[in-house]
Tab-separated table of C-alpha atoms in Angstrom:
chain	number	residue	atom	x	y	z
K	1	UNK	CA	12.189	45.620	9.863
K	2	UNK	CA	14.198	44.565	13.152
K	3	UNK	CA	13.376	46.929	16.066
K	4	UNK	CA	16.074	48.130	18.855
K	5	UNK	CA	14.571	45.088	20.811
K	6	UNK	CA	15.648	42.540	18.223
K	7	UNK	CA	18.846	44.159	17.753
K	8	UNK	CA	19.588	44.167	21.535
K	9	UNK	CA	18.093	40.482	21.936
K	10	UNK	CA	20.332	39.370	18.914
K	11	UNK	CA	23.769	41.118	20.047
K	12	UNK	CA	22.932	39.395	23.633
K	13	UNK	CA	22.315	36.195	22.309
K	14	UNK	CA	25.630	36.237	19.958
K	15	UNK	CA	27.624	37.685	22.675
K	16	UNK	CA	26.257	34.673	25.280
K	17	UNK	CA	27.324	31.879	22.777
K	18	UNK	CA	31.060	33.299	22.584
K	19	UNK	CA	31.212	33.521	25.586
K	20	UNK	CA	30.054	29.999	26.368
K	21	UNK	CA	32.581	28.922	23.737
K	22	UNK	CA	35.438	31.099	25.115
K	23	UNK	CA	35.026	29.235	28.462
K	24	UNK	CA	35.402	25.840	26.362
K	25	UNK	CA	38.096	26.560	24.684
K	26	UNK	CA	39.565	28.272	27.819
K	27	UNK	CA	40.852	25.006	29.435
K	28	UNK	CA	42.691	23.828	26.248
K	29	UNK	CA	44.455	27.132	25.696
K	30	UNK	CA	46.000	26.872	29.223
K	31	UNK	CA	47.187	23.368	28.796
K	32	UNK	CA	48.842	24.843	25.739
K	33	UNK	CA	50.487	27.307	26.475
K	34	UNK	CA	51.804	24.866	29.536
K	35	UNK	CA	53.096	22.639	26.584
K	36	UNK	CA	54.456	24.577	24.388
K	37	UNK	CA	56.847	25.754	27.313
K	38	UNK	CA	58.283	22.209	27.102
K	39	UNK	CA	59.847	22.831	23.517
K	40	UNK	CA	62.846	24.383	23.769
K	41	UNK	CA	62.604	25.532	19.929
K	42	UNK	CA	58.909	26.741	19.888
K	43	UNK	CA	56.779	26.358	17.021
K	44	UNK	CA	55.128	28.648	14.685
K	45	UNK	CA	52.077	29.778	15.695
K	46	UNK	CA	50.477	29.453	12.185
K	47	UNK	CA	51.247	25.099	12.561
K	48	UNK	CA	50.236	25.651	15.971
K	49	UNK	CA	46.504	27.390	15.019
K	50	UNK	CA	46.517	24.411	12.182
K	51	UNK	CA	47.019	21.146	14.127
K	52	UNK	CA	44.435	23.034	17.211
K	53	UNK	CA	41.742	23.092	14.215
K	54	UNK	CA	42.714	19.576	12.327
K	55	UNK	CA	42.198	18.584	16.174
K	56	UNK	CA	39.059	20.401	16.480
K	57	UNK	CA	36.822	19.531	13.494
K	58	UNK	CA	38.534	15.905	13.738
K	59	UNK	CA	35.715	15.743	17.036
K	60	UNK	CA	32.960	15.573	14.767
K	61	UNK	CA	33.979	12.931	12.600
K	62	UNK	CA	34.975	10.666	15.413
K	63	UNK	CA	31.765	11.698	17.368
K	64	UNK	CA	30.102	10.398	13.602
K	65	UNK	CA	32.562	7.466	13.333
K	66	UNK	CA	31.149	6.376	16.913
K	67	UNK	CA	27.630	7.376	16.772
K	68	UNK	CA	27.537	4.406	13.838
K	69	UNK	CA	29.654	1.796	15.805
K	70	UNK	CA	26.825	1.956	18.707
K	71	UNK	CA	23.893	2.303	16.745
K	72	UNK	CA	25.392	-0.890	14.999
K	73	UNK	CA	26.569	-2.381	18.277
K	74	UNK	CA	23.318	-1.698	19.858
K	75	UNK	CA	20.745	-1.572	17.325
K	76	UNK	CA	20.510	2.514	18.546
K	77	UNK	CA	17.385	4.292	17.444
K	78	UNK	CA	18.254	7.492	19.299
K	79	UNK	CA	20.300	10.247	18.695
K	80	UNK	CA	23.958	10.377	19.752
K	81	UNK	CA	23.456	13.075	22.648
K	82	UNK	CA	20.993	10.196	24.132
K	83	UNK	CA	24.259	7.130	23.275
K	84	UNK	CA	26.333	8.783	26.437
K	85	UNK	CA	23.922	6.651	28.741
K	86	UNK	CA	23.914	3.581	27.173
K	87	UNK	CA	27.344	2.468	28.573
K	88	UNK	CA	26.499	3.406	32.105
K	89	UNK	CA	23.234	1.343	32.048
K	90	UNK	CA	25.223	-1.517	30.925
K	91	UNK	CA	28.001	-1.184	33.627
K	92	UNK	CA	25.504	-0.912	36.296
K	93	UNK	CA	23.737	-4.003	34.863
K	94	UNK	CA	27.164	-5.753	34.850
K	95	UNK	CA	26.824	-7.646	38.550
K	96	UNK	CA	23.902	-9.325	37.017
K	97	UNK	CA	25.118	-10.053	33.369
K	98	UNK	CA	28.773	-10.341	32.980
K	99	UNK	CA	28.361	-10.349	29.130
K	100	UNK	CA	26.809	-6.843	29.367
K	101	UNK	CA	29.716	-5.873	31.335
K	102	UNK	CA	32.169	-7.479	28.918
K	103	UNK	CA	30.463	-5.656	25.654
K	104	UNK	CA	30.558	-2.319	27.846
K	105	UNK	CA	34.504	-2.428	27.922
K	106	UNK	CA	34.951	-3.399	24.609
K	107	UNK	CA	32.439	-0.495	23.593
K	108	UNK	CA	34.351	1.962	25.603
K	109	UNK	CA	37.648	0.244	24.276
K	110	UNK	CA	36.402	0.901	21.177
K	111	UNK	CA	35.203	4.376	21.390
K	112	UNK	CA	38.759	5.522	23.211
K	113	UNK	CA	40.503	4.025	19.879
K	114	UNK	CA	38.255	6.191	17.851
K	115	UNK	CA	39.123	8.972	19.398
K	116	UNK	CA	42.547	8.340	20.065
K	117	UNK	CA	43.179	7.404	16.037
K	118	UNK	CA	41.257	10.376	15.005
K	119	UNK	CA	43.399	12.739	17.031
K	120	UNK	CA	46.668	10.991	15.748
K	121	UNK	CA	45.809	11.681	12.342
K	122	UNK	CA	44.728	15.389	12.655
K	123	UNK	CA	47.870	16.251	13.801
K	124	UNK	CA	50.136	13.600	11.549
K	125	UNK	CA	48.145	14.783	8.142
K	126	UNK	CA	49.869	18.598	8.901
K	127	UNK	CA	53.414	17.972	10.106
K	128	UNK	CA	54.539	14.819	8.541
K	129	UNK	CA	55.952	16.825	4.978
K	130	UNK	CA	56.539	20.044	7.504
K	131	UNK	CA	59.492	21.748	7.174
K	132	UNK	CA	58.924	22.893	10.432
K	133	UNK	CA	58.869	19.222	11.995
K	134	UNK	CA	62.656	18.812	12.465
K	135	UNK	CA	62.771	17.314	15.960
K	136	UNK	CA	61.164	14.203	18.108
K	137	UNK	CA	60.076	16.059	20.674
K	138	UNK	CA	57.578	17.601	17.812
K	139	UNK	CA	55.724	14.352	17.697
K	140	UNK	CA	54.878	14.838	21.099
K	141	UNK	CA	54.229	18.529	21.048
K	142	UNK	CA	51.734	18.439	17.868
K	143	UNK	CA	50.118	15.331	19.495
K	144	UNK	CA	49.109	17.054	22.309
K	145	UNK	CA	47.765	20.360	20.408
K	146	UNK	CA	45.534	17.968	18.349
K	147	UNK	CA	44.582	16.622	21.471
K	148	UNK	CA	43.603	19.894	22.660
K	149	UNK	CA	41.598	21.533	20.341
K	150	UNK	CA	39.963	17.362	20.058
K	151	UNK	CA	38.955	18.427	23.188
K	152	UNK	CA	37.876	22.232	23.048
K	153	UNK	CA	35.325	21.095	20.677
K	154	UNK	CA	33.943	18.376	23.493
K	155	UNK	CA	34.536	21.144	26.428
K	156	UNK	CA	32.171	23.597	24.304
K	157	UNK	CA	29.955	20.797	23.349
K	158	UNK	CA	29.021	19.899	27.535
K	159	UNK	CA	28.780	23.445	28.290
K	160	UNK	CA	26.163	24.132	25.945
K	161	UNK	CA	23.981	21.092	27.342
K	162	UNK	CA	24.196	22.558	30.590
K	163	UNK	CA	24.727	26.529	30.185
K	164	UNK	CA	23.470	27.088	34.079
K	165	UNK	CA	26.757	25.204	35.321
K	166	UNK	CA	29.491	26.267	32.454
K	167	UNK	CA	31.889	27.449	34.725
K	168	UNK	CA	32.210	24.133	36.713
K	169	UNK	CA	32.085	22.142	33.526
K	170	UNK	CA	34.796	24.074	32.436
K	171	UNK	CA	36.849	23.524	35.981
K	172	UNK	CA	36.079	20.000	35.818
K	173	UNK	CA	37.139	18.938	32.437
K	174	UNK	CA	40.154	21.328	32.551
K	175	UNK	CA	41.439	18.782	35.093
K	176	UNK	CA	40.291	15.711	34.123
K	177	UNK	CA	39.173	14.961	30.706
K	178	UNK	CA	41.217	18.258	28.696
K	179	UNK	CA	44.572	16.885	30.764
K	180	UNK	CA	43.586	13.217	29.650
K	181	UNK	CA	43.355	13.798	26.446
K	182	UNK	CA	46.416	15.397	26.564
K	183	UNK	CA	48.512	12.647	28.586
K	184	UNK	CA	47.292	10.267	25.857
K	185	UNK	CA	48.523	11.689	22.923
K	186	UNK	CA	51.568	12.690	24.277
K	187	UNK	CA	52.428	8.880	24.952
K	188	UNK	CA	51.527	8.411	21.596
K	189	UNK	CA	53.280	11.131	20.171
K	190	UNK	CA	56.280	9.854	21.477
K	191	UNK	CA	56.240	6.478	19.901
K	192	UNK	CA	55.303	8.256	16.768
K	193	UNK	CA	58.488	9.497	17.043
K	194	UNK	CA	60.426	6.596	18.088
K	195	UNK	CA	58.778	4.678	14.570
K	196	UNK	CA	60.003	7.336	12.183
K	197	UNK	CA	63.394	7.106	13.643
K	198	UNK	CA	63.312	3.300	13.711
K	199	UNK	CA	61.388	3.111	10.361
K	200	UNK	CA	62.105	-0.836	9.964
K	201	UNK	CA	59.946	-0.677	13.449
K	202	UNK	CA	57.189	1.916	12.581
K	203	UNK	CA	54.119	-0.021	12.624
K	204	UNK	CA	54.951	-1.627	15.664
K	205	UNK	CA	56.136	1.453	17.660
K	206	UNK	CA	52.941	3.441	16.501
K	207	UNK	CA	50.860	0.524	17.373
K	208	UNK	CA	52.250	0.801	20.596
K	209	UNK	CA	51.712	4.106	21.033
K	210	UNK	CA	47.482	3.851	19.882
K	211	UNK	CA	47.508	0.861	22.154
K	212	UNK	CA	48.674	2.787	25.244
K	213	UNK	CA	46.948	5.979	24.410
K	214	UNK	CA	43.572	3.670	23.711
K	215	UNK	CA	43.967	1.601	27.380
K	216	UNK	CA	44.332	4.882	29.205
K	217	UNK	CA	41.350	6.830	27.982
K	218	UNK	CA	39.372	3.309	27.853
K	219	UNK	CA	40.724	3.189	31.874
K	220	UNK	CA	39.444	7.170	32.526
K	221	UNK	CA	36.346	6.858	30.968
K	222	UNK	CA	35.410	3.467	32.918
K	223	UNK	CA	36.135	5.103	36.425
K	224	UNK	CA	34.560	8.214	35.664
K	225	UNK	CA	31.398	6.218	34.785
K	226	UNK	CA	31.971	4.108	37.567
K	227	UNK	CA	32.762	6.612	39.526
K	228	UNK	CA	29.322	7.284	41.287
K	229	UNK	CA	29.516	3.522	42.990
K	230	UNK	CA	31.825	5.088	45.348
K	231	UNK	CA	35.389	7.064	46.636
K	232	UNK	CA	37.299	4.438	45.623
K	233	UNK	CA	36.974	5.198	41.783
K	234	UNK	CA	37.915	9.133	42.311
K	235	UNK	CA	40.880	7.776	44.389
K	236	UNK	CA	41.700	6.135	41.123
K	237	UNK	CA	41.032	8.766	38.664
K	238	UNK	CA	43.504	10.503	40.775
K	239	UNK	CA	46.099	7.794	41.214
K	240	UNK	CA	46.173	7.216	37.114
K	241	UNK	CA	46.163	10.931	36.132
K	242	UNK	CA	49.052	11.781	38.749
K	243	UNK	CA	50.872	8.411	37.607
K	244	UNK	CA	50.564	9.127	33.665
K	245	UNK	CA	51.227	12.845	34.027
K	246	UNK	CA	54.707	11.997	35.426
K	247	UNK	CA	55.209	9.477	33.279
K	248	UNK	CA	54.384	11.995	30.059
K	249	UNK	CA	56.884	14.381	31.804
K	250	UNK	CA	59.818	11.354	31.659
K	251	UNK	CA	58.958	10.427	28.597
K	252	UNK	CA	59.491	14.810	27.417
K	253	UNK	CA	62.698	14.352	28.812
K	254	UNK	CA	63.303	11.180	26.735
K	255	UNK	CA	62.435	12.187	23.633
K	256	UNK	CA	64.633	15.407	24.125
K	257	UNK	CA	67.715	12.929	23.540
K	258	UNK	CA	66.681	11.406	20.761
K	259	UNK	CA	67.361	12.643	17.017
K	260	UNK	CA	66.475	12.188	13.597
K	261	UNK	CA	69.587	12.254	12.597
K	262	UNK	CA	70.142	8.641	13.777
K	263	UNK	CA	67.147	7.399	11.719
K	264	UNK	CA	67.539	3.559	11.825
């Protein structure tokens, strides 16, 4: 039988993990509730909670989806945790071999569209028969809180491989990779909702929108690795995230005009 100790080591232990988890979710709830703001006609909260989890558990099949495409890329033996160095190693290798650097972008290319699809479809698979999915500017809006529980499920996924420094995890990817993930769906949310008012164009417009969405995570994730070469990278994380968070906000007040009423 379980002693006080136990007990007290056991309630510790559970408490510590929810906490952990708390703090990676923590950066995703505040980006939501900053977009939800942006919809005049707010949603309900049960599609909200939905499309957050069909974003959520959609993290582990893309992390699957991509653990196969480098193992069969680069004949990986190793676990996935142990895959997040193998595109660094080839980028700093790239001055001497400019085919390793030309198989690193397309693997990061690659790995952004994963990610980027796989988000798309976690929040298209619950609102496309919704009655409650009666505007364009929904597109966006469920886009985005895909996007964000996609990446509470990454935030609590770092902070549990380094539980010493989960508050500046938390910081860091609450302004860079939690806001990226949102600026990149939100694009594409809004050519998702161009294509089902244009439905003769709907492939093309949604293609559009994954393309952009892809190049822009593919372009974050190569000057974050990069990033350790020198200033100039962080001076252009920062350039791209302030010039594709303005351009998400002009592209909110776009999609605010538009209607499906004048479905084409």
């Amino acid at each position: 039988m379980a002693g006080p100790t136990s007990m007290i080591i056991t309630h510790d232990t559970l408490l510590n993990f929810a906490s952990l988890a708390t703090l990676g979710v923590a950066p995703s709830l505040i980006w939501l509730w900053y977009y939800l703001k942006k919809d005049m006609n707010p949603e309900p909260k049960k599609m909200v909670v939905k499309v957050f989890l069909f974003g959520f558990f959609s993290t582990f099949i893309a992390f699957g989806i991509e653990w196969m495409l480098i193992k069969a890329m680069l004949g990986l033996k190793v676990a996935c945790p142990s895959c997040e160095v193998t595109v660094p190693q080839l980028l700093s290798a790239s001055g001497a071999n400019s085919a390793l650097f030309a198989l690193s972008i397309i693997m990061l290319t690659t790995l952004a569209f994963v990610e980027e699809w796989m988000k798309f479809v976690a929040a298209r698979l619950e609102i496309i028969r919704s009655r409650y999915f009666d505007e364009p500017i929904d597109a966006m809006i469920y886009c985005v809180i895909a996007a964000l529980g996609f990446a509470a499920a990454e935030n609590i996924g770092y902070i549990f491989q380094n539980t010493e420094n989960a508050l500046g995890i938390a910081y860091f990817r609450f302004i860079s990779s939690t806001l990226l993930h949102t600026l990149a769906s939100a694009i594409l949310g809004y050519f998702f909702a161009l294509s089902l008012i244009h439905v003769a164009r709907r492939i093309w417009f949604v293609s559009i929108g994954v393309a952009l969405a892809t190049v822009l995570h593919t372009l974050f994730n190569f000057l974050i690795i990069t990033s350790g070469e020198g200033g100039h990278a962080l001076a252009s994380i920062m350039v791209l995230m302030v010039f594709s968070y303005f351009f998400v906000l002009h592209l909110f007040e776009r999609v605010k005009k538009l209607s499906f009423a004048r479905i084409s």
